[in-house]
PDB file of C-alpha atoms in Angstrom:
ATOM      1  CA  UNK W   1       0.000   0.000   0.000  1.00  0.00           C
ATOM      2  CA  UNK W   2       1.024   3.521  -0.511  1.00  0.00           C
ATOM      3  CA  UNK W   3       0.144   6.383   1.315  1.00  0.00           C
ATOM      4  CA  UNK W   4      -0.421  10.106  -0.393  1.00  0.00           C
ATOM      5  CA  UNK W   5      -1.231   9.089  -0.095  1.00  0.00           C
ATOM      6  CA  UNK W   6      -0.011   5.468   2.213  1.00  0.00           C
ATOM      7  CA  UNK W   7       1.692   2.486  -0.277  1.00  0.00           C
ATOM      8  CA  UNK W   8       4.116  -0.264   1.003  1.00  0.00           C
ATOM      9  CA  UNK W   9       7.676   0.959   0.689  1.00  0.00           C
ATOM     10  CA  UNK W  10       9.019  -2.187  -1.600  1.00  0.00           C
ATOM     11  CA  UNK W  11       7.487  -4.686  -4.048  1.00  0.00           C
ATOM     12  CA  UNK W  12       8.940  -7.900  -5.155  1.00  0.00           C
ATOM     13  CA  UNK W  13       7.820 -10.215  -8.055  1.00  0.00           C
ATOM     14  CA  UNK W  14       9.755 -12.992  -9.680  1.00  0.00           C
ATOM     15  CA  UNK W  15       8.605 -13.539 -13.067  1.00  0.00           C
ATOM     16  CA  UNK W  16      10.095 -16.152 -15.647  1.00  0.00           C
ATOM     17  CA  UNK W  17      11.854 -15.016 -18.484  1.00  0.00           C
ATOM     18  CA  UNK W  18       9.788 -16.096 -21.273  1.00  0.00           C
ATOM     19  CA  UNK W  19       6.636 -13.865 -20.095  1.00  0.00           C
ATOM     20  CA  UNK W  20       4.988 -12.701 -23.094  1.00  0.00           C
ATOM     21  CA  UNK W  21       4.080  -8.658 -23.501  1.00  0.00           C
ATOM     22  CA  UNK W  22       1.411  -7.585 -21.595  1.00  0.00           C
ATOM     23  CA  UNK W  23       1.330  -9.724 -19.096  1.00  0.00           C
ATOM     24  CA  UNK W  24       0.848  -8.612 -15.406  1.00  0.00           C
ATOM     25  CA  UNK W  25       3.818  -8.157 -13.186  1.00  0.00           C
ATOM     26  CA  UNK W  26       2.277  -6.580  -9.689  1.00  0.00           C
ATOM     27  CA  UNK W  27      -0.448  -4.034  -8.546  1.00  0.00           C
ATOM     28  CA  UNK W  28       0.749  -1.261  -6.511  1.00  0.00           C
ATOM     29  CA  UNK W  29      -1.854   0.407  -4.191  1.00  0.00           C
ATOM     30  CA  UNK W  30      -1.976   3.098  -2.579  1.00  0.00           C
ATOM     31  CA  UNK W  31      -4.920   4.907  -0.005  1.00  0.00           C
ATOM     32  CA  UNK W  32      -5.849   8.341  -0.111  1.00  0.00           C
ATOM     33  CA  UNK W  33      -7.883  10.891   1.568  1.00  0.00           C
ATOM     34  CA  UNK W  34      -8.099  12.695  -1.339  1.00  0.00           C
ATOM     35  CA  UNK W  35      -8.423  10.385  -4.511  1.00  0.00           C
ATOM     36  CA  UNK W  36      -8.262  10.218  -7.303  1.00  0.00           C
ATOM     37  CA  UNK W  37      -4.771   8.536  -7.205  1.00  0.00           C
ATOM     38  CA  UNK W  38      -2.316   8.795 -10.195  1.00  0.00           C
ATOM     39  CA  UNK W  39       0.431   6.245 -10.770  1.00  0.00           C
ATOM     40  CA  UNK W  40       3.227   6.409 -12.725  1.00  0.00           C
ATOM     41  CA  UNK W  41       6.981   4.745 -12.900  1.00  0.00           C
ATOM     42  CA  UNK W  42       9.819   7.463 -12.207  1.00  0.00           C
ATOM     43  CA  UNK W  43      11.590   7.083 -16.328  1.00  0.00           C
ATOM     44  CA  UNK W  44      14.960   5.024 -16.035  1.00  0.00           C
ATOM     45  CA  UNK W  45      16.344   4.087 -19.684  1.00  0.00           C
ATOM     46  CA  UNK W  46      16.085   0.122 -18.778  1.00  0.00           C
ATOM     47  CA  UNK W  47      12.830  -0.172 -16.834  1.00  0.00           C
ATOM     48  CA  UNK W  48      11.278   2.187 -19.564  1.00  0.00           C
ATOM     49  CA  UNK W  49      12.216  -0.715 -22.375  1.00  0.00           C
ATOM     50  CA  UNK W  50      10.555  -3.218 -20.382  1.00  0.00           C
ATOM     51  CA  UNK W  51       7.805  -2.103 -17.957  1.00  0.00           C
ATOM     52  CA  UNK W  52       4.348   0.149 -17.816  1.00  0.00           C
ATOM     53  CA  UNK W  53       1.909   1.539 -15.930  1.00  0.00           C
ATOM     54  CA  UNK W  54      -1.678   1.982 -15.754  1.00  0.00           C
ATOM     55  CA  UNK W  55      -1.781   5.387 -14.522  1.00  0.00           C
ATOM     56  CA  UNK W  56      -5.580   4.892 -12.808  1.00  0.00           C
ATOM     57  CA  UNK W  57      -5.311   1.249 -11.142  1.00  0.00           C
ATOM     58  CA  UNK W  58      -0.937   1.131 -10.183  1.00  0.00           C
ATOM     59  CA  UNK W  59      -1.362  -2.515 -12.359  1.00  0.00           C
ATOM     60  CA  UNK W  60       2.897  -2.675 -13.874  1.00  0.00           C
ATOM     61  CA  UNK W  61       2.677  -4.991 -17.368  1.00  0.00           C
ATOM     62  CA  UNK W  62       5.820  -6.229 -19.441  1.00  0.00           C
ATOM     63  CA  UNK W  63       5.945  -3.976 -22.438  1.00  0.00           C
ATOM     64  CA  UNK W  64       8.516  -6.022 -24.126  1.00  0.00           C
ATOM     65  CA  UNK W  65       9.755  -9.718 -23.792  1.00  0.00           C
ATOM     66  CA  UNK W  66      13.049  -9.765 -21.814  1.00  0.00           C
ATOM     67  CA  UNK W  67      15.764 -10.402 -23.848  1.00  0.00           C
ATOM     68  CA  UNK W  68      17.537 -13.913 -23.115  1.00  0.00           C
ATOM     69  CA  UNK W  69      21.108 -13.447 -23.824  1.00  0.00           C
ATOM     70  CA  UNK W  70      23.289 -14.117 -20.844  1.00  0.00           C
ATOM     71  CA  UNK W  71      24.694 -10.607 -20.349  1.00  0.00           C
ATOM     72  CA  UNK W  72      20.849  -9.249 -20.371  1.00  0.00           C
ATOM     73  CA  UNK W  73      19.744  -8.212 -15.980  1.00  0.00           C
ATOM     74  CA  UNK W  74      18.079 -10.560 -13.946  1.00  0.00           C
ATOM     75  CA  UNK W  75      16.835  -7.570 -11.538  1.00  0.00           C
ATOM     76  CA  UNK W  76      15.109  -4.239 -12.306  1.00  0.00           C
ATOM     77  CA  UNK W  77      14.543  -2.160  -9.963  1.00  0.00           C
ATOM     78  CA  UNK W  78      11.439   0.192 -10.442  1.00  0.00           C
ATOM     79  CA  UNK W  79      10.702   3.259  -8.957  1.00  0.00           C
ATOM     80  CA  UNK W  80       6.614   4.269  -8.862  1.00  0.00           C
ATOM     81  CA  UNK W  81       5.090   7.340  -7.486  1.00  0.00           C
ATOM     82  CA  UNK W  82       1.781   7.993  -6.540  1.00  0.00           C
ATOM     83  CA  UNK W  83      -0.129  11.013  -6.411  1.00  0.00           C
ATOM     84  CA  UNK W  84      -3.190  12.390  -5.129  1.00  0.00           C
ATOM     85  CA  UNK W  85      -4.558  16.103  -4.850  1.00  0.00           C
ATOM     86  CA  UNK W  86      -2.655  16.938  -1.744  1.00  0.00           C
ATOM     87  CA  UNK W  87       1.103  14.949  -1.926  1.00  0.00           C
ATOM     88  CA  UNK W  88       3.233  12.289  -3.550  1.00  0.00           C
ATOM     89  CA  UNK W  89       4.491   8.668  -2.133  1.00  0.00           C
ATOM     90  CA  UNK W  90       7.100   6.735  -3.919  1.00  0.00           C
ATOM     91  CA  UNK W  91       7.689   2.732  -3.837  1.00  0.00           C
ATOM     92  CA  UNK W  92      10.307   0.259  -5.597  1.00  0.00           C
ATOM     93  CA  UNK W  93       9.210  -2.794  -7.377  1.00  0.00           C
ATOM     94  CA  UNK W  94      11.930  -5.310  -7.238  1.00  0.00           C
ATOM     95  CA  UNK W  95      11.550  -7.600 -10.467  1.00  0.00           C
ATOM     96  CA  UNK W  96      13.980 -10.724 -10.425  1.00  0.00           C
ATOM     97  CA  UNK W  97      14.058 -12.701 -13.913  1.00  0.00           C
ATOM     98  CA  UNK W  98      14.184 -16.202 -13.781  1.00  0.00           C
ATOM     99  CA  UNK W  99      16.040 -17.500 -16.940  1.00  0.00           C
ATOM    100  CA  UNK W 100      16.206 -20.874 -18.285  1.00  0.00           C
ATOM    101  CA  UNK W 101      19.759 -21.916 -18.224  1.00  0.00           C
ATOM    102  CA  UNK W 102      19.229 -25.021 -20.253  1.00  0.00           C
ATOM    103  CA  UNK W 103      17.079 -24.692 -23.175  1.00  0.00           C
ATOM    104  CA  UNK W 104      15.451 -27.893 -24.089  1.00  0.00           C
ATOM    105  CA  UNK W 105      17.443 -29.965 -26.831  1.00  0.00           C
ATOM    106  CA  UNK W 106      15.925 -32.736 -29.859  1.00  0.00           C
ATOM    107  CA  UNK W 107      17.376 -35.930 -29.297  1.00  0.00           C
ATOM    108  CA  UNK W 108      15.914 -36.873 -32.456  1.00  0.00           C
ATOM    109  CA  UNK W 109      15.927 -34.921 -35.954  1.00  0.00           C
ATOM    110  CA  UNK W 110      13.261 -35.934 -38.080  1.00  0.00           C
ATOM    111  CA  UNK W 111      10.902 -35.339 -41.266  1.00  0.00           C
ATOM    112  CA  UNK W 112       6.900 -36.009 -41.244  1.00  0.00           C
ATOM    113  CA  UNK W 113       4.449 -36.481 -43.666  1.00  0.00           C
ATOM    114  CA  UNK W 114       1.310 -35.054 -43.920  1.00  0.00           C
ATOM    115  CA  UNK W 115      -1.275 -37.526 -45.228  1.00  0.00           C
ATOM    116  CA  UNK W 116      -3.569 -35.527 -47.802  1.00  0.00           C
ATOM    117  CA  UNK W 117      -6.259 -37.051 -45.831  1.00  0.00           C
ATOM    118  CA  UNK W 118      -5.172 -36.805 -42.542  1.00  0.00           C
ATOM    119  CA  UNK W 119      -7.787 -36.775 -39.775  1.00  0.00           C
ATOM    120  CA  UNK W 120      -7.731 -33.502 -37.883  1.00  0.00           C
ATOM    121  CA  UNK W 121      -6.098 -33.799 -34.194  1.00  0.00           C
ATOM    122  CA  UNK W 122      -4.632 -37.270 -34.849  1.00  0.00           C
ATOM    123  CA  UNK W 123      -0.680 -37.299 -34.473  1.00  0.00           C
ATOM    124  CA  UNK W 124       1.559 -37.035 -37.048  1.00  0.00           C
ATOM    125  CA  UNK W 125       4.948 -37.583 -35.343  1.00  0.00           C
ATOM    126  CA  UNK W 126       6.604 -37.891 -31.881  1.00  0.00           C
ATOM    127  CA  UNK W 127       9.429 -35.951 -31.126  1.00  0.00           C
ATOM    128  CA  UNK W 128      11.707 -37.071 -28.181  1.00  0.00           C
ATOM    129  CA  UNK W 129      13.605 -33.550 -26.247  1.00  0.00           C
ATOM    130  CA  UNK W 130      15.571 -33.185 -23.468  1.00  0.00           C
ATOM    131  CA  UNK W 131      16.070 -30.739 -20.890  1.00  0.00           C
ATOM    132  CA  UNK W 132      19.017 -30.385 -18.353  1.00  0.00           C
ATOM    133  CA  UNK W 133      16.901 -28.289 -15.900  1.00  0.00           C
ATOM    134  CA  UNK W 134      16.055 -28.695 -12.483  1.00  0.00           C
ATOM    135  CA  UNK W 135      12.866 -31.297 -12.288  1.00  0.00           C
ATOM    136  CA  UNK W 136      10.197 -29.578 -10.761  1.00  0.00           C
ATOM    137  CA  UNK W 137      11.163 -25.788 -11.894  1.00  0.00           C
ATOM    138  CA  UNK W 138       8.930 -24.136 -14.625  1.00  0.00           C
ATOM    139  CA  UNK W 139      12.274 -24.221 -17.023  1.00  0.00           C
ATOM    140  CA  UNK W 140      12.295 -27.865 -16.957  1.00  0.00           C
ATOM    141  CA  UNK W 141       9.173 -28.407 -18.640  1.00  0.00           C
ATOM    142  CA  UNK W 142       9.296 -29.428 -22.262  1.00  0.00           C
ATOM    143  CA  UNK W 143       6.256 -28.055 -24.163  1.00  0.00           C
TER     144      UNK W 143
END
């Protein structure tokens, strides 16, 4: 929560790396005497590539997929302010990225063929990966 205005002082999400645009990452809410209360993320050249806003409900999105080379940050931090008629609070939103450090590899190359007649939803192949990830963690699953 935030206070202007009242709002927790830090957020913290972990999110997977492979979260498509768009999706949620946190809500950030803050109570006022005096609404209505404003929202916005304080501009920073990284968190600006990667993260919005809704100005009227404090809901942060992914703007852009996060880019999986190695180099790329697995923490942003983001700064949000929220405003009402009378004064300003600020938060951070910590957002840790949890990359896949295997990717999934075919253990068998193959070619199909399409029957010209082929029923639709039956099978046409089976394809046999592997993946070096923990079992149990979301990056170990083979879809």
């Amino acid at each position: 929560m935030l206070f202007c205005c009242s709002i927790l002082p830090e957020y913290e999400v972990t999110v997977d790396e492979d979260l498509p645009p768009g999706s949620d990452i946190v809500n950030v809410t803050a109570i006022t005497q005096y609404p209505p209360v404003i929202y916005a993320i304080v501009s920073d050249p990284v968190s600006d590539v990667y993260f919005a806003i809704e100005s009227a409900t404090g809901r942060i999105y992914l703007r852009n997929r996060f880019t999986n080379d190695q180099q790329s940050r697995l923490l942003y931090n983001i700064l949000v302010t929220a405003a009402d008629s009378n004064s300003i609070a600020q938060t951070r939103v910590r957002v840790i990225v949890r990359r896949n450090k295997n990717a999934p590899v075919f253990i068998q190359a193959r070619n199909a063929t399409i029957r010209r007649y082929q029923a639709i939803g039956q099978p046409i192949t089976r394809v046999i990966a592997r993946d070096d990830d923990r079992v149990g963690t979301p990056s170990a699953t083979v879809r």
